[in-house]
Each structure stands twice: as structure tokens, then as C-alpha cells.
CSV table of N, CA and C in Angstrom, one decimal:
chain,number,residue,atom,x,y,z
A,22,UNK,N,162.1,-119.1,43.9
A,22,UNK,CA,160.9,-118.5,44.4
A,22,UNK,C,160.4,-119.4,45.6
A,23,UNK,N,160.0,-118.7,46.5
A,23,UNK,CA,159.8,-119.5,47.9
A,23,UNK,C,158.7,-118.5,48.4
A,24,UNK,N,157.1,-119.2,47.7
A,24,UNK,CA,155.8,-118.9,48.0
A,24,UNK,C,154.9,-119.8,49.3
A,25,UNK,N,155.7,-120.2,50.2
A,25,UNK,CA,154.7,-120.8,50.9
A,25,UNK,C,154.5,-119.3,51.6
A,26,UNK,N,152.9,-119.9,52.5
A,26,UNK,CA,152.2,-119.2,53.0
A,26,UNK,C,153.2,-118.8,54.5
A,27,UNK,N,153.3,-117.4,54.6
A,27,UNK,CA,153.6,-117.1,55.7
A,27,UNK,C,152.4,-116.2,56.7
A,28,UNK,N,152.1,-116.8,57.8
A,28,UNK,CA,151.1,-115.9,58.7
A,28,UNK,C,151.7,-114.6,59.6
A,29,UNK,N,151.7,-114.0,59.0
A,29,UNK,CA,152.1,-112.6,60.1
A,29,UNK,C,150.9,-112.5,61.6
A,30,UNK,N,151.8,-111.8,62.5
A,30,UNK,CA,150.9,-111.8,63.7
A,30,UNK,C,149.5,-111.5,63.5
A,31,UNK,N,149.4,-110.3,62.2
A,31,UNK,CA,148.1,-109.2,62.3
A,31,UNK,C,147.2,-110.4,61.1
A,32,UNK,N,147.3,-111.4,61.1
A,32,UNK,CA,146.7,-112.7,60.5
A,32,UNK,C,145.5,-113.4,61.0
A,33,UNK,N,144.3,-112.8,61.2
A,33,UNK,CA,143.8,-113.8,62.7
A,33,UNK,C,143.7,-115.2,61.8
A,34,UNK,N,143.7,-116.1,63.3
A,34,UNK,CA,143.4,-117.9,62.7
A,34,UNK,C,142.0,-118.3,62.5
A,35,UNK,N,141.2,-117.7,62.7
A,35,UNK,CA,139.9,-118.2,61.7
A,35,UNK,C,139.2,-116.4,61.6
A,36,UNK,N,138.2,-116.8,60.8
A,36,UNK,CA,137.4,-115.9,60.0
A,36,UNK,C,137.8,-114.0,59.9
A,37,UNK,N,137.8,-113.3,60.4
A,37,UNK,CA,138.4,-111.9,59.7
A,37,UNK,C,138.5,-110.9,60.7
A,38,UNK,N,139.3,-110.1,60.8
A,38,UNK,CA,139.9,-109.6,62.1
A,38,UNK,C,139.7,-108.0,61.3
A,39,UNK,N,139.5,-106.6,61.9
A,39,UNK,CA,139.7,-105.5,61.2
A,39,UNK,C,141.1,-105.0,61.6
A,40,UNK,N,141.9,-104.2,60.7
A,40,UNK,CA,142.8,-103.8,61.9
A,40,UNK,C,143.2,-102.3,61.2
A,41,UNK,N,144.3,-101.6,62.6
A,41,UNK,CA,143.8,-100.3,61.8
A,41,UNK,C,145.2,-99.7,61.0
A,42,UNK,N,145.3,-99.2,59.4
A,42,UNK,CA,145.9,-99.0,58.5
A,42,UNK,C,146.8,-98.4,59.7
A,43,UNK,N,148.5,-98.2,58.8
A,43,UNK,CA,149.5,-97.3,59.3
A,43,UNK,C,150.0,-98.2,60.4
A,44,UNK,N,149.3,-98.9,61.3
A,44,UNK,CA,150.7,-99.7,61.9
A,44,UNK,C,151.2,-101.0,61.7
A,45,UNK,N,150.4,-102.2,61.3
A,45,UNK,CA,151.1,-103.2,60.8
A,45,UNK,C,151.1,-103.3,59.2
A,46,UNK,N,150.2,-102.4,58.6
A,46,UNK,CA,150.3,-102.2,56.8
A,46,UNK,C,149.3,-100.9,56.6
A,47,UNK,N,150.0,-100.5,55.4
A,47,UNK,CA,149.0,-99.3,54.5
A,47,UNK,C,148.5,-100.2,53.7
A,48,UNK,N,147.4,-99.8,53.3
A,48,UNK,CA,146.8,-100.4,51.8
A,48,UNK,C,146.5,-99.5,50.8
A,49,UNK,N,146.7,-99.9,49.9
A,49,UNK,CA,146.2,-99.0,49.1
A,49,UNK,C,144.8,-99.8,47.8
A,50,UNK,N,143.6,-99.1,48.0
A,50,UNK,CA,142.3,-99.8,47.7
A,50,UNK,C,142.3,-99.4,46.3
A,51,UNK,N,141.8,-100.5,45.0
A,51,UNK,CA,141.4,-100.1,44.0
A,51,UNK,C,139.8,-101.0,43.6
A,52,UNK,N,138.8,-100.6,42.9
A,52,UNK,CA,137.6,-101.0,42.9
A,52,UNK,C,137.8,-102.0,42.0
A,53,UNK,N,136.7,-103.4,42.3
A,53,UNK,CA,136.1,-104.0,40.9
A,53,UNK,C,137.3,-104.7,39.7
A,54,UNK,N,136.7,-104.6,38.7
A,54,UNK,CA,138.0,-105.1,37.4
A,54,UNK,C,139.3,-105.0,37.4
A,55,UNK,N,139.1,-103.1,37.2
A,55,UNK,CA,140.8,-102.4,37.5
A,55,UNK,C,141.6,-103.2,38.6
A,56,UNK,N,141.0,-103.2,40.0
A,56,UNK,CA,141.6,-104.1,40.7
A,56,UNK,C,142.3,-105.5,40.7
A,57,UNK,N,141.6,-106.3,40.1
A,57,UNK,CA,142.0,-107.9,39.9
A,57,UNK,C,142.6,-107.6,38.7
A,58,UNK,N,142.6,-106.6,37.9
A,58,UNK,CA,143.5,-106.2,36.5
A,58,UNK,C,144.9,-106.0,37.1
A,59,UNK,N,145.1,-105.5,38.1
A,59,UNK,CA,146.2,-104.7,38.2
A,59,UNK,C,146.8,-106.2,39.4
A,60,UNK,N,146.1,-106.5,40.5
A,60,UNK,CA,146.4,-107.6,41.0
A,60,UNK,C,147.3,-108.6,40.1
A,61,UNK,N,146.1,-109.6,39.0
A,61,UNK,CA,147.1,-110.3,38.0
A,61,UNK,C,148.0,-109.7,37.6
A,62,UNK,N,148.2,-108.7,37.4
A,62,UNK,CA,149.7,-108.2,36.8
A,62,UNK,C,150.6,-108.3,37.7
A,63,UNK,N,150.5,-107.9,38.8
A,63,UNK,CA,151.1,-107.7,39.9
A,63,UNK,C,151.8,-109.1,40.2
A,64,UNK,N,151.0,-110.1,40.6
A,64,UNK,CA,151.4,-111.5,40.4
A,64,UNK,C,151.8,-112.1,39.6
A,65,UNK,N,151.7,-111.7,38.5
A,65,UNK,CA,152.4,-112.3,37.0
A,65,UNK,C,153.8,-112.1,37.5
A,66,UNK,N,154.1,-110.3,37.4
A,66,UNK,CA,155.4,-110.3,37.5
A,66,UNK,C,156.1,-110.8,38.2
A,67,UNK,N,155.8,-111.1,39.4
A,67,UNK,CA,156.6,-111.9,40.7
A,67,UNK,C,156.0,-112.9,40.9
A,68,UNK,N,155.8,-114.0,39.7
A,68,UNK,CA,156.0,-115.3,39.5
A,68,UNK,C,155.1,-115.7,40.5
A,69,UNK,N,154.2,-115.0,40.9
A,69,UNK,CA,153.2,-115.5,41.5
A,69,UNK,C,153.5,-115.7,43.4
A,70,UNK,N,154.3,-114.6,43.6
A,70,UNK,CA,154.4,-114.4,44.9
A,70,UNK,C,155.0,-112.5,45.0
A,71,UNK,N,153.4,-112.1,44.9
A,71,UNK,CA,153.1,-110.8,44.9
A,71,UNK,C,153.1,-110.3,46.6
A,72,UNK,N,152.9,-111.1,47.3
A,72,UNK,CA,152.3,-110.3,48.8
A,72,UNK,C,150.7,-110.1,49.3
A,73,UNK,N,150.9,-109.8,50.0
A,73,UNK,CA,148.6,-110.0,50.4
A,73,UNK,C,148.6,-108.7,49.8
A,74,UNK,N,147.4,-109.6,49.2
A,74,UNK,CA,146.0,-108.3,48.4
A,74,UNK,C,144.9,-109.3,48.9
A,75,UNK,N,144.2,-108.8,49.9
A,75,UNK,CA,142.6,-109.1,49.7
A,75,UNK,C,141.7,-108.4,49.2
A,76,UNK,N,140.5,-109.5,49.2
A,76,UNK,CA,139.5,-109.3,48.1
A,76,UNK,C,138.2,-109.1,48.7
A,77,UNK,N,137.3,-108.1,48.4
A,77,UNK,CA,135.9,-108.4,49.1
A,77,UNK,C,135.2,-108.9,47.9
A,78,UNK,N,134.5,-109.9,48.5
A,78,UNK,CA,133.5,-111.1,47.3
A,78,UNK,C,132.3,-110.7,46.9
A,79,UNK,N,132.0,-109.5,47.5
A,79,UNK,CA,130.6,-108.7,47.1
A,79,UNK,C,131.0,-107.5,46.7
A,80,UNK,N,129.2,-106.5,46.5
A,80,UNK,CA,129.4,-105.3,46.7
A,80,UNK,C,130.7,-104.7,45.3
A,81,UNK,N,131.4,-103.5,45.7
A,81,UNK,CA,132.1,-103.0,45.0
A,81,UNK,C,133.4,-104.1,44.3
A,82,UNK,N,133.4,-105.0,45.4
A,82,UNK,CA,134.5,-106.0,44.9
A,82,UNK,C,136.0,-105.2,45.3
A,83,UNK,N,136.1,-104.8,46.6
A,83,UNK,CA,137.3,-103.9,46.5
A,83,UNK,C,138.5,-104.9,46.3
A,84,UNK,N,139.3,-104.3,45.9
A,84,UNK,CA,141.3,-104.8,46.1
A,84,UNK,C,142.0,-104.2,47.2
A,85,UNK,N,141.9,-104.9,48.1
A,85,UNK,CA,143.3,-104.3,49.4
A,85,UNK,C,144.3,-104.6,48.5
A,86,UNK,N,145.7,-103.7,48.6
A,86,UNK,CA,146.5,-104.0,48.6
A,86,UNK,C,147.6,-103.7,49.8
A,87,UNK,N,147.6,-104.6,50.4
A,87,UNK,CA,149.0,-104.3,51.7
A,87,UNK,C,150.0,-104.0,51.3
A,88,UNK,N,150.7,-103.2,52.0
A,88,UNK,CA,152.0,-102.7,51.8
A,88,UNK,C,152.8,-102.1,53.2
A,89,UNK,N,154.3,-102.2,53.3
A,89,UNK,CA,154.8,-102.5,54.1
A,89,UNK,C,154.4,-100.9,55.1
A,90,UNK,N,153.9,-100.6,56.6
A,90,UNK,CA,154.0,-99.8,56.8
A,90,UNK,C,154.7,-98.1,56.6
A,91,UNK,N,154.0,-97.0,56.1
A,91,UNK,CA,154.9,-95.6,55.6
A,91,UNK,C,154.8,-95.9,54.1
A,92,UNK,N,154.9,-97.0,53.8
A,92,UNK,CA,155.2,-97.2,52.5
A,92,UNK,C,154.1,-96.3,51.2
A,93,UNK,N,152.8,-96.2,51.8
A,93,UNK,CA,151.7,-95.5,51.0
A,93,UNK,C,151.7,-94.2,50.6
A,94,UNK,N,152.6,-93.9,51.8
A,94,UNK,CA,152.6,-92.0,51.4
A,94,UNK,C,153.9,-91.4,50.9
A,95,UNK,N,153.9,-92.9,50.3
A,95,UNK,CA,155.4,-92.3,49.5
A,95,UNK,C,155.8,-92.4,47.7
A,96,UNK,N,154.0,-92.7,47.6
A,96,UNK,CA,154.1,-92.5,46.6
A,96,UNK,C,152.9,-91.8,45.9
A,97,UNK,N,152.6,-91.4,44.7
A,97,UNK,CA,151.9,-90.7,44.1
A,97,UNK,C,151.1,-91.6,43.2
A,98,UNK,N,149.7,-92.1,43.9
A,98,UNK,CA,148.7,-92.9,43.1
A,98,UNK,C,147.2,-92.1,42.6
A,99,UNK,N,147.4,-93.0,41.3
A,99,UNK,CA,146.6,-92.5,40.3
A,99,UNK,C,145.1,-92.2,40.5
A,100,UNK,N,144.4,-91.7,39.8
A,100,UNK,CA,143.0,-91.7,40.1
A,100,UNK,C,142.4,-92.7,40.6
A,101,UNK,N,141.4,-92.8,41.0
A,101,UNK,CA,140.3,-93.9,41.2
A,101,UNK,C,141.4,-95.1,42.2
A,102,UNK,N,142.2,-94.6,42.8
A,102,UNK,CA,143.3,-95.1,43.7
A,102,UNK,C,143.4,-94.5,45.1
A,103,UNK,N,143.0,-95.6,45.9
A,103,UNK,CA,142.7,-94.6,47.4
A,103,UNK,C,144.0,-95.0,48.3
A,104,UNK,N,144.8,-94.6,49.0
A,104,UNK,CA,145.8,-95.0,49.9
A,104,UNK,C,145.0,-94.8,51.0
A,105,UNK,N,145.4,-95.8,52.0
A,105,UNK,CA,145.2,-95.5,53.9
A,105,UNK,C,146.3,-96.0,54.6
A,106,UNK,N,146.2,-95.3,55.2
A,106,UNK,CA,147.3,-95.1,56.4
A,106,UNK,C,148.7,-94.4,55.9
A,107,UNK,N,149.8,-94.8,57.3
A,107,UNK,CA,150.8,-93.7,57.0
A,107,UNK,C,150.5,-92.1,57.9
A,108,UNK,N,151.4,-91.9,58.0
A,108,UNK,CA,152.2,-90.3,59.0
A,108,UNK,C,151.0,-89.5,58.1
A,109,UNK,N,150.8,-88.8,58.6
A,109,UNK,CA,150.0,-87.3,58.5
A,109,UNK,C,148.6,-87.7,57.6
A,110,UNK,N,148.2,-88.9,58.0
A,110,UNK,CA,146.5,-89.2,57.4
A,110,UNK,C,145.8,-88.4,58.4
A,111,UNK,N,144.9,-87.9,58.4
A,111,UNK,CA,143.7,-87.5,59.5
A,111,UNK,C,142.7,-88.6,59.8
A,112,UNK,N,142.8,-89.2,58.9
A,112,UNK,CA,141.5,-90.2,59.1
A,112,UNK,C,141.6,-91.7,59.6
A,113,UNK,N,140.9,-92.2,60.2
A,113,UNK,CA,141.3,-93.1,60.9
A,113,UNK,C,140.7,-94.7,60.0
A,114,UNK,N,141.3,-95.7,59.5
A,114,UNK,CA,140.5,-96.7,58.5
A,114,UNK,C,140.8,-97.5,59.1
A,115,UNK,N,140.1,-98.9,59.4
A,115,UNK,CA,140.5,-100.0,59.4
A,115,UNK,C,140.1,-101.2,58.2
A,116,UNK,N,141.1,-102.0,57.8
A,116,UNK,CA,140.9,-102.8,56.5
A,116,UNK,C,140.5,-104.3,57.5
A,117,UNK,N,139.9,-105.2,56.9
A,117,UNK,CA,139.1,-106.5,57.2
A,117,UNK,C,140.7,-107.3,56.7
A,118,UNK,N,140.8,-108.3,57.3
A,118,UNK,CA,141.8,-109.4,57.0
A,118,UNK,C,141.2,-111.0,57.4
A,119,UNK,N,141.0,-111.5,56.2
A,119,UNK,CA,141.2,-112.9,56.5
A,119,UNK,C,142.1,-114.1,56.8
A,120,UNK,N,141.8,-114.9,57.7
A,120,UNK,CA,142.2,-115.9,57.9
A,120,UNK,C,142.9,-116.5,56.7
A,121,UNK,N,143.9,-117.4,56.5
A,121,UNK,CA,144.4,-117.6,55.7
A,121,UNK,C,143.7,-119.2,55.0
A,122,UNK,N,142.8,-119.8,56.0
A,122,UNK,CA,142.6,-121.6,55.9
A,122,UNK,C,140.5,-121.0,56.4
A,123,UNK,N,139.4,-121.6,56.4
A,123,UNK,CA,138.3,-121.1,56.8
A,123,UNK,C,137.4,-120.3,55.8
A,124,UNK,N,136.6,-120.1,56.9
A,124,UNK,CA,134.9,-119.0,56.4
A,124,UNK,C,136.0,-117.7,56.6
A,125,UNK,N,135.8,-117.5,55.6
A,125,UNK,CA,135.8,-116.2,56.0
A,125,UNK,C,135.4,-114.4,55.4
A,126,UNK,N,134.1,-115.4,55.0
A,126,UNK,CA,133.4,-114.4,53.9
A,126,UNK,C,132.9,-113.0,54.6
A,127,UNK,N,133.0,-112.3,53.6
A,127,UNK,CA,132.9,-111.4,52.7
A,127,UNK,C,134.5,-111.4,51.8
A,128,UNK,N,135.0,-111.5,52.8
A,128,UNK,CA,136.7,-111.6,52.2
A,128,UNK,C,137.6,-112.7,51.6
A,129,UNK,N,138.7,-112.7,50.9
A,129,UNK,CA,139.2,-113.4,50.8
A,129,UNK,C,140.7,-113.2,50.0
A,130,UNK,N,141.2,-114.1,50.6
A,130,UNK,CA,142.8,-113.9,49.7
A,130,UNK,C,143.0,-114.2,48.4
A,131,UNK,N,143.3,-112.9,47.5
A,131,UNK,CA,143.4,-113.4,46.0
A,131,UNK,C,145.0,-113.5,46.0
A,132,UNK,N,145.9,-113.0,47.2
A,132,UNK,CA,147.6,-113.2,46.9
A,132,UNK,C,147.8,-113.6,48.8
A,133,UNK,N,148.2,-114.6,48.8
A,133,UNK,CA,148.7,-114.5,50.1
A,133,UNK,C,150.0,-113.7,50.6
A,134,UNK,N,150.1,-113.2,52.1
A,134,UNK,CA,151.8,-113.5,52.7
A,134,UNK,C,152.8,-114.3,52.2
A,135,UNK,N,153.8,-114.3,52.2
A,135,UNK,CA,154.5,-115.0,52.0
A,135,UNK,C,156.0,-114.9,52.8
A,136,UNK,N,156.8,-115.3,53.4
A,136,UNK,CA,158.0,-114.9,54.0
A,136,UNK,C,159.3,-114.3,53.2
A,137,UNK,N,159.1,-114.6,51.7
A,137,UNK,CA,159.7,-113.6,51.0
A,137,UNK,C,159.0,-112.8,50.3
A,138,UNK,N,157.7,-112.5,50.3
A,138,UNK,CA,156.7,-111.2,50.0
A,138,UNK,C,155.9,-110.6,51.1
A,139,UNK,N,155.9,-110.3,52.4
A,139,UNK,CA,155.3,-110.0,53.2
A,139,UNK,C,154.4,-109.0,53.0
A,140,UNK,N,154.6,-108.2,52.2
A,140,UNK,CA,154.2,-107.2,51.8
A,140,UNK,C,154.1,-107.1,50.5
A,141,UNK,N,153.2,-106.5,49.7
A,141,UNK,CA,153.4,-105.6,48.3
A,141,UNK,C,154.3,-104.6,47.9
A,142,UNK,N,154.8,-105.0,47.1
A,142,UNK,CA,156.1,-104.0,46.8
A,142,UNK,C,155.5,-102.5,46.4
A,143,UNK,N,155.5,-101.5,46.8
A,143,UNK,CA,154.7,-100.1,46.9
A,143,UNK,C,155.1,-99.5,45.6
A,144,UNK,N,156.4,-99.8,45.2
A,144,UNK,CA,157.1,-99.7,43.7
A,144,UNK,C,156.3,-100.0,42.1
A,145,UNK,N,156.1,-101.3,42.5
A,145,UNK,CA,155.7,-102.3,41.7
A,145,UNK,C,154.0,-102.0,41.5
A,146,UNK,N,153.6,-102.1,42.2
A,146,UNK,CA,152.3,-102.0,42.3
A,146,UNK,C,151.4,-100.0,42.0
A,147,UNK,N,152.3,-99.2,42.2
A,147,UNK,CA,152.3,-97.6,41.4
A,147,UNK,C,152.4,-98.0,40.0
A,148,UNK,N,153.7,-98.8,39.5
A,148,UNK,CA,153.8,-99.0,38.3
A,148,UNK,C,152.4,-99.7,37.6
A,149,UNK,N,151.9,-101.0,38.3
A,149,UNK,CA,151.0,-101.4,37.5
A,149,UNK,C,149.9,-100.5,37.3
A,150,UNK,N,149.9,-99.8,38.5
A,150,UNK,CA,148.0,-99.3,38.8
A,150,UNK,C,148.1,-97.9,37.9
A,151,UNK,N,149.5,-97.5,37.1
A,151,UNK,CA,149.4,-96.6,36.1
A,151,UNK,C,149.0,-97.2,34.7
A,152,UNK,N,149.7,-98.7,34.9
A,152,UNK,CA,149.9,-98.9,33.1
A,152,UNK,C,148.4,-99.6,32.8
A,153,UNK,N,148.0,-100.2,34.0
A,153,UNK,CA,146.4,-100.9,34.2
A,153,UNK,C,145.4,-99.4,33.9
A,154,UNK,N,145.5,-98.4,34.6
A,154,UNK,CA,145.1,-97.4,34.1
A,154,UNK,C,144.8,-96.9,32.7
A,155,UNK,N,145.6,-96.7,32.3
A,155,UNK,CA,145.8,-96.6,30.8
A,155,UNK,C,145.1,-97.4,30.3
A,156,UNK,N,145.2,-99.0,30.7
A,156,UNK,CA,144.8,-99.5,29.4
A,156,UNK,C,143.3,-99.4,29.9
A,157,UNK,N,143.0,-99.5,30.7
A,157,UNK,CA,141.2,-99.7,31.1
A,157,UNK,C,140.3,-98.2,30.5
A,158,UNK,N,141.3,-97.1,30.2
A,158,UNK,CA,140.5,-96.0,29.3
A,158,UNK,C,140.5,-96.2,28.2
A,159,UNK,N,141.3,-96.8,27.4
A,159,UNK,CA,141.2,-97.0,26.1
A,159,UNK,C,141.0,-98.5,25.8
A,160,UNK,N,140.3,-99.2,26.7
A,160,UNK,CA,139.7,-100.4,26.4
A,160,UNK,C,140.6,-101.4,25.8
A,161,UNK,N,141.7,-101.7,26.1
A,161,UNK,CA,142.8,-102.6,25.6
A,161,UNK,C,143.1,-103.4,27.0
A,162,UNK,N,142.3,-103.3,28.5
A,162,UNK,CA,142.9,-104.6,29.3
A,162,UNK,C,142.3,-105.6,29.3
């Protein structure tokens, strides 16, 4: 495993840059609990080199999850599961990105980049945000 921190270009070097979904990453957003439920899992399984997921520290508490561009509309996510970006969106989003070292509140990195996770595996992360699903209705996560 080879988790050092990698900065990709769309990284700014201090405090939080917006940028817009579909060309350097899709994300796909989950709210609150479910989110950091499905995040830890996500990083359990890959020994702790999952790929960027940021975090907003207030408010709803959203979960970015990055993923490698195209990659979001290629799969089929669950309820209460929002994808952005990717070919044939209408809508135009930009996600907030923090700095990786600094202030850079509201946000922050609960999984960094890494040069062998650059991205969230779009795979891996459908799988959790089903089985996290499940368990958050029947009160077992």
C-alpha cells in the first residue's frame, strides 16, 4: 500500500478552490451519517487508501465523493444519493476542494489523493452506498 499524499493539479495550495463536476472529477454526494458510514467502509476496505472524499464540517455535513471523470454516469446510485457531473447532465455544479495542509474551513479532507487512489473507485463505492443503505433502514450501522 502506497498512501502518501498525492496533489493533483485541481488541488489548490491553501484554502478551497470550487471547481466544476465532469472535467477533472464527478462526485457523487451523500448527506450526514450515511455519508461517513459509507466513507469508513470505503476506507476500511482499501486499507485506508480510498481516494478524496471531502467533507463539509457544518450544515448538512455533506460527503463528496470524487471519482474519476464519466465515471458517475455509469452507474446506478441509490436513493438519497446525488451524482454530478459526466456527458448528458443539464446542470451545471461546482464541488468546493480543499487544500490538502491549512484553513480551510468549511471543508475538509476525511480521505486524501493519493498516487495509487487518485480517485474513488465508482465500483466500490455503489457497492458500499447499497449495503450502508440497507443497514441505516433497519438500524444495524
Amino acid at each position: 500500500m502506497n498512501n502518501a499524499i498525492h496533489a493533483p493539479d485541481w488541488v489548490p495550495a491553501t484554502g478551497h478552490q470550487l471547481h466544476l463536476t465532469g472535467v477533472y472529477f464527478d462526485a457523487v454526494r451523500i448527506e450526514g451519517v450515511r455519508g461517513e458510514l459509507v466513507a469508513a467502509r470505503l476506507i476500511e476496505r482499501a486499507d485506508g487508501d480510498a481516494g478524496p472524499i471531502v467533507c463539509e464540517v457544518n450544515g448538512f455535513r455533506w460527503m463528496y465523493f470524487l471519482l474519476a471523470p464519466g465515471e458517475g454516469r455509469r452507474h446506478q446510485w441509490p436513493l438519497g444519493v446525488r451524482q454530478f457531473g459526466g456527458r448528458g447532465v443539464r446542470t451545471v455544479t461546482y464541488i468546493g476542494v480543499p487544500a490538502l495542509d491549512g484553513n480551510t474551513w468549511p471543508l475538509r479532507w476525511y480521505s486524501e489523493p493519493t498516487a495509487t487512489a487518485p480517485y474513488v473507485d465508482a465500483e466500490a463505492l455503489c457497492q458500499a452506498t447499497t449495503v450502508t443503505g440497507r443497514e441505516v433502514r433497519r438500524g444495524t450501522a
